mmCIF file with all atom_site columns, C-alpha atoms in Angstrom:
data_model
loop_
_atom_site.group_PDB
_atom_site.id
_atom_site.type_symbol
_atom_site.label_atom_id
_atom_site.label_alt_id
_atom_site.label_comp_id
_atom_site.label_asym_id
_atom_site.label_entity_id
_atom_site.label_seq_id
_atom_site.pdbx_PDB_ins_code
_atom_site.Cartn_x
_atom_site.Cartn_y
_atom_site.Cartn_z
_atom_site.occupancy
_atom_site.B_iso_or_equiv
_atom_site.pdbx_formal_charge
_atom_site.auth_seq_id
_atom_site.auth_comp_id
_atom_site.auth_asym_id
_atom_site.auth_atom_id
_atom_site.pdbx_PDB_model_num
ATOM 1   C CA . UNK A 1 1   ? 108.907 94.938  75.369  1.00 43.00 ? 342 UNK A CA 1
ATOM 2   C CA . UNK A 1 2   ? 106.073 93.630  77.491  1.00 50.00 ? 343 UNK A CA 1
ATOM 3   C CA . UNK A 1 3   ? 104.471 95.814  80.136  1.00 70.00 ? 344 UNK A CA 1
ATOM 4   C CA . UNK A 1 4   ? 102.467 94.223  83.165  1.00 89.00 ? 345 UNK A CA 1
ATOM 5   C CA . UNK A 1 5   ? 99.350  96.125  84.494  1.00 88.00 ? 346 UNK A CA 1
ATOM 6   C CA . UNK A 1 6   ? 100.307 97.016  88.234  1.00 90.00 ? 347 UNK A CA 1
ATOM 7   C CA . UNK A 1 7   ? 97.128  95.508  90.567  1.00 89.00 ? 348 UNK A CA 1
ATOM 8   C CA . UNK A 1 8   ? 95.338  98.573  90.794  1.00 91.00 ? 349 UNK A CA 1
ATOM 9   C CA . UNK A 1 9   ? 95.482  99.300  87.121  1.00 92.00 ? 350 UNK A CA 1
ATOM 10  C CA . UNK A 1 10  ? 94.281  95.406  86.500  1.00 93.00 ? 351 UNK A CA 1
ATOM 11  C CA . UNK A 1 11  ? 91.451  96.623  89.420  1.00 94.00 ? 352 UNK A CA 1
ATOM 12  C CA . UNK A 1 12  ? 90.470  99.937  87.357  1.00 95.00 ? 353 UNK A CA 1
ATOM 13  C CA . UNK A 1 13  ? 90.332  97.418  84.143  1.00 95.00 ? 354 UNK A CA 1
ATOM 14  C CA . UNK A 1 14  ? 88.118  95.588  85.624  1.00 96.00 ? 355 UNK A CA 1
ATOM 15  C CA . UNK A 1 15  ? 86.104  98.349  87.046  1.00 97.00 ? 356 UNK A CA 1
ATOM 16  C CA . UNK A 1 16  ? 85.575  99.313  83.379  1.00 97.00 ? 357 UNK A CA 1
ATOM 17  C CA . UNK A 1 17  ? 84.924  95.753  82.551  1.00 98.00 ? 358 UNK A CA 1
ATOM 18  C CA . UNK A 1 18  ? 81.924  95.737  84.802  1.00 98.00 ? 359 UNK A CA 1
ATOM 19  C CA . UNK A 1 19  ? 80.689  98.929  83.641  1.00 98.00 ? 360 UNK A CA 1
ATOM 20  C CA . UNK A 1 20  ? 80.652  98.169  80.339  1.00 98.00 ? 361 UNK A CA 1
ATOM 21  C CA . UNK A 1 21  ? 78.773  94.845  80.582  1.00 99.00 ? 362 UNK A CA 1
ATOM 22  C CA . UNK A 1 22  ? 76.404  96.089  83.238  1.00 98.00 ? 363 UNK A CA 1
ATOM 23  C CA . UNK A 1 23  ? 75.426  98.945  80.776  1.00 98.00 ? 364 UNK A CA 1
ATOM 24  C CA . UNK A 1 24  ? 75.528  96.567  78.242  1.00 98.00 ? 365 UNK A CA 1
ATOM 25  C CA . UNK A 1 25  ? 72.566  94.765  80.220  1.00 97.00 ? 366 UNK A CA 1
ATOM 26  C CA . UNK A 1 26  ? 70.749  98.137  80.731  1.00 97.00 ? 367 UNK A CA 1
ATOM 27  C CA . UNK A 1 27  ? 70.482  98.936  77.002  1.00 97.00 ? 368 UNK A CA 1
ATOM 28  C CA . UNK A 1 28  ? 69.243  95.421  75.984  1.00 95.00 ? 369 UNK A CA 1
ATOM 29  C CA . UNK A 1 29  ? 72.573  94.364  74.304  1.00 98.00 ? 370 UNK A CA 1
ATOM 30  C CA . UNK A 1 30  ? 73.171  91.298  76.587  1.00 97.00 ? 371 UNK A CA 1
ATOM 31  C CA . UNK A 1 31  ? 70.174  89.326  77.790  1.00 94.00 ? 372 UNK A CA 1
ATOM 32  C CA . UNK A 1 32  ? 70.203  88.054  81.822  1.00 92.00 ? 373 UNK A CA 1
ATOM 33  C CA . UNK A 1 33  ? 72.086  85.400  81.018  1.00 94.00 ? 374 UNK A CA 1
ATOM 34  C CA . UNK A 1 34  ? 75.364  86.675  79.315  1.00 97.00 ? 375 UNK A CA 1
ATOM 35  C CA . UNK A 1 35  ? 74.896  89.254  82.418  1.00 97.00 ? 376 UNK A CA 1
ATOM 36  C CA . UNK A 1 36  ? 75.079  86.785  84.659  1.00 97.00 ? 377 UNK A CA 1
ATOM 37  C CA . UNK A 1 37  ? 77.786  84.593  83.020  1.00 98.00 ? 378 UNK A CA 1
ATOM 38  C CA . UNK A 1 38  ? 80.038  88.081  82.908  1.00 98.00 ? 379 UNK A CA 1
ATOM 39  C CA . UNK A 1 39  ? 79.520  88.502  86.556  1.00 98.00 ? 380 UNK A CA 1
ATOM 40  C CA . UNK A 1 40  ? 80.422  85.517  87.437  1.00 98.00 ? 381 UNK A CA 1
ATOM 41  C CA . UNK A 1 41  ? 83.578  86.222  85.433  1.00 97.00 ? 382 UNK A CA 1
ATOM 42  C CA . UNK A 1 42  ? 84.654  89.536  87.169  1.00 98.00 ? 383 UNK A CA 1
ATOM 43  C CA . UNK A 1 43  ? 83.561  88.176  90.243  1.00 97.00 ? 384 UNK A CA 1
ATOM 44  C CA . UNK A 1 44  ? 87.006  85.599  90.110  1.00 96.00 ? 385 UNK A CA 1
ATOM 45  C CA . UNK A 1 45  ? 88.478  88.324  88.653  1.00 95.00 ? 386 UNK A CA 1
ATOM 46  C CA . UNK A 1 46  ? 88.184  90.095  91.939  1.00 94.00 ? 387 UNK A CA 1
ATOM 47  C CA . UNK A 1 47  ? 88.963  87.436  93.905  1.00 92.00 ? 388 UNK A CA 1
ATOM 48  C CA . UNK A 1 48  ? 92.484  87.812  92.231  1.00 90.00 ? 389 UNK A CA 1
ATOM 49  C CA . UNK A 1 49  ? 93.172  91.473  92.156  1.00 91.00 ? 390 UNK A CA 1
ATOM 50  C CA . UNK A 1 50  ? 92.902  92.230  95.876  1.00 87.00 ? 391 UNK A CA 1
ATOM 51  C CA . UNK A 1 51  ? 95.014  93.737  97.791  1.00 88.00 ? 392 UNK A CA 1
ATOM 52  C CA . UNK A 1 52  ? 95.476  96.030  100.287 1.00 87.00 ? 393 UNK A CA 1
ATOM 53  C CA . UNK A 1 53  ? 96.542  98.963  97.634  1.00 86.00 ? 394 UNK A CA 1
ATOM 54  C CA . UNK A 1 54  ? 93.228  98.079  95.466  1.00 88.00 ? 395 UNK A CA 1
ATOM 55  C CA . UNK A 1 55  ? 90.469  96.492  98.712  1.00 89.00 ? 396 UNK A CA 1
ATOM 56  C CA . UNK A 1 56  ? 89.415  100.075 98.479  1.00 90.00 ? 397 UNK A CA 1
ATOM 57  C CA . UNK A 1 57  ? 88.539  100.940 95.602  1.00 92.00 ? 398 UNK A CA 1
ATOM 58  C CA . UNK A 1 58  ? 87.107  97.124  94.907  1.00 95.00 ? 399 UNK A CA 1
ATOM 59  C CA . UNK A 1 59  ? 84.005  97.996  97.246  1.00 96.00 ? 400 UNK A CA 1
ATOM 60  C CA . UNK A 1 60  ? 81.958  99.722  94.827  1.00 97.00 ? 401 UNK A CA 1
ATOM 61  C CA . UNK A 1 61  ? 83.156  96.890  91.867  1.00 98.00 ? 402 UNK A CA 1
ATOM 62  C CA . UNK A 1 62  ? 82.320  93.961  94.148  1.00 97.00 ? 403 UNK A CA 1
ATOM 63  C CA . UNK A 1 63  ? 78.742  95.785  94.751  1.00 98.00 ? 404 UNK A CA 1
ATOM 64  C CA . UNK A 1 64  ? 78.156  95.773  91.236  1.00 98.00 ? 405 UNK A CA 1
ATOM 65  C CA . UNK A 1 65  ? 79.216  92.594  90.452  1.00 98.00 ? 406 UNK A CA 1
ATOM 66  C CA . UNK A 1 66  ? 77.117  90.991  93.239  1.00 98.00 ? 407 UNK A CA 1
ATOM 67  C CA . UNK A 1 67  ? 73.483  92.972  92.366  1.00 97.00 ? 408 UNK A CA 1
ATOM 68  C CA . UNK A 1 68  ? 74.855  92.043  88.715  1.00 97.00 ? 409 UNK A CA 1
ATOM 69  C CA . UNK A 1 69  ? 74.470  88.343  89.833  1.00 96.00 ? 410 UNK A CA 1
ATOM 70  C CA . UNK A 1 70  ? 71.603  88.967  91.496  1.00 92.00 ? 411 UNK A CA 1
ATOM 71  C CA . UNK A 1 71  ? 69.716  90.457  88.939  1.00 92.00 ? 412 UNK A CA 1
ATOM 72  C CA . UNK A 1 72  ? 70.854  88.031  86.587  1.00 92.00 ? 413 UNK A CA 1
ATOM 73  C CA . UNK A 1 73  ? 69.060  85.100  89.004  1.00 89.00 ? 414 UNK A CA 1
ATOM 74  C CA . UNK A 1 74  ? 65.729  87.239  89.116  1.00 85.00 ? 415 UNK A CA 1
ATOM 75  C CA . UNK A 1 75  ? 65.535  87.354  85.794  1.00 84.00 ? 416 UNK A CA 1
ATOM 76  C CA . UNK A 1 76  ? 65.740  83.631  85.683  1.00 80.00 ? 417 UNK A CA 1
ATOM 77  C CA . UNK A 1 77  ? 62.937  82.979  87.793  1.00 77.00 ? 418 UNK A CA 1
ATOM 78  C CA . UNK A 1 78  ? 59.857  85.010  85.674  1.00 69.00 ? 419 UNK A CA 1
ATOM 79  C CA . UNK A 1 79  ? 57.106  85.081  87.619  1.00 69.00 ? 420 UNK A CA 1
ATOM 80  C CA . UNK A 1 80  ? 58.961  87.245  90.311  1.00 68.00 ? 421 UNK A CA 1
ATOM 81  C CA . UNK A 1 81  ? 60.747  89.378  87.468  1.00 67.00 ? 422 UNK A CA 1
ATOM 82  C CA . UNK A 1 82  ? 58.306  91.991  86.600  1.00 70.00 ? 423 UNK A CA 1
ATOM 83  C CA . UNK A 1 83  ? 57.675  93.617  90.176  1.00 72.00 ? 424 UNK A CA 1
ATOM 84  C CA . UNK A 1 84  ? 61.258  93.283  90.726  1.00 79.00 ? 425 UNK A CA 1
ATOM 85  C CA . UNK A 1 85  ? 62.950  94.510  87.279  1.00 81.00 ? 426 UNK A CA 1
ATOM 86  C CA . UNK A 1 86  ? 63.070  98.185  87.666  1.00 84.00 ? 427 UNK A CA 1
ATOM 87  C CA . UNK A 1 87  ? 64.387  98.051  91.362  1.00 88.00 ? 428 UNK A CA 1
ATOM 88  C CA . UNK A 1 88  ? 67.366  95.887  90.337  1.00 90.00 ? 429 UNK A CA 1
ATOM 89  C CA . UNK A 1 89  ? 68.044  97.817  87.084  1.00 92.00 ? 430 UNK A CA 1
ATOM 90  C CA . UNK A 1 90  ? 67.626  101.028 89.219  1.00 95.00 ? 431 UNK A CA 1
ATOM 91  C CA . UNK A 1 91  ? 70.401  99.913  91.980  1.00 97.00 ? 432 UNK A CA 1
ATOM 92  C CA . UNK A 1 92  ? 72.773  98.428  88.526  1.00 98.00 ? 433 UNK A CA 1
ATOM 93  C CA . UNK A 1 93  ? 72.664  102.304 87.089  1.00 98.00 ? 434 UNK A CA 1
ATOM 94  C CA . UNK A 1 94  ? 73.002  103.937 90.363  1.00 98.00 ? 435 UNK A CA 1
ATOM 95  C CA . UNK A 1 95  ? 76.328  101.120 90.667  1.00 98.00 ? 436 UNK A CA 1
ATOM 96  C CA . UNK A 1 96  ? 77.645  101.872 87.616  1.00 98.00 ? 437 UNK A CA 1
ATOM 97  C CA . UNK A 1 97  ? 77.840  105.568 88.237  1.00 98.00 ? 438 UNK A CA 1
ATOM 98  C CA . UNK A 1 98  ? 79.747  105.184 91.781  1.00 97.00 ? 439 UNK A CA 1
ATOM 99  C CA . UNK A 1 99  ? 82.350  102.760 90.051  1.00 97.00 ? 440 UNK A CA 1
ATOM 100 C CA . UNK A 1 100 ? 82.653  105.254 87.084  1.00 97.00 ? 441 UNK A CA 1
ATOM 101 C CA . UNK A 1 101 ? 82.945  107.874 89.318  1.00 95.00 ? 442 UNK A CA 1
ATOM 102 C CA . UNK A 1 102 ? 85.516  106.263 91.311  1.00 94.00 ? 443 UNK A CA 1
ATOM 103 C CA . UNK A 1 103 ? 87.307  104.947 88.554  1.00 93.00 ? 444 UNK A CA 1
ATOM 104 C CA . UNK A 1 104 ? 87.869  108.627 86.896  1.00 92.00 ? 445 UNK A CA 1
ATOM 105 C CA . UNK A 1 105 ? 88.803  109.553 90.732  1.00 89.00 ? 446 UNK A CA 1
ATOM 106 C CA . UNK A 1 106 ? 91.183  106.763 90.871  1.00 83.00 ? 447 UNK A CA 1
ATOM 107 C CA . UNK A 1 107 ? 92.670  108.068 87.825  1.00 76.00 ? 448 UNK A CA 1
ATOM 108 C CA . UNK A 1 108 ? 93.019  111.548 88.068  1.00 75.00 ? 449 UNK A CA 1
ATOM 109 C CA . UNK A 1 109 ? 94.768  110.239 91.412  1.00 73.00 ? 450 UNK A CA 1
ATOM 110 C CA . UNK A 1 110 ? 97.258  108.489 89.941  1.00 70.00 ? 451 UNK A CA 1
ATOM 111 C CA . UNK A 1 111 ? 98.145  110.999 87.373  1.00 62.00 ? 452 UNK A CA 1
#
């Protein structure tokens, strides 16, 4: 038997999604490049998955896709990168603890 995800539990996989490949990007597992090409990814992703039920609880996702994009173009362009790296990985942590945070909150919701 085949279960479907219901939209907000496709939403809260994605959530995770981001998370993961964000942090990923923080530890120096994925380079600005597979950052960017993930965010671009989740960002169609989103574009899917909305719906009233889940347009709340997107916000903080979409946020974190979008500086994840952003990032990902700053690092492309290197003589810019250095004064900006630490602000953009600083907003990408603070991110990815609002959408884990709302994400567990979303959960213990539902439960």
């Amino acid at each position: 038997m085949q279960q479907h995800l219901t939209r907000i539990e496709q939403a809260n996989l994605i959530a995770g999604h981001a998370v993961s490949y964000a942090t990923a990007y923080l530890d120096g597992r994925h380079n600005a490049q597979q950052l960017g090409d993930n965010a671009d990814r989740l960002f169609l992703d989103l574009l899917v998955v909305e719906t009233p039920e889940t347009s709340t609880f997107l916000i903080p996702v979409q946020l974190l896709v979008i500086t994840m994009m952003r990032t990902a173009k700053c690092a492309r362009d290197l003589s810019q990168w250095p004064s900006r790296e630490d602000r953009w990985q600083s907003v990408i942590a603070s991110l990815v603890e609002l959408v884990t945070h709302e994400s567990r909150h979303l959960t213990k919701d539902r439960a």
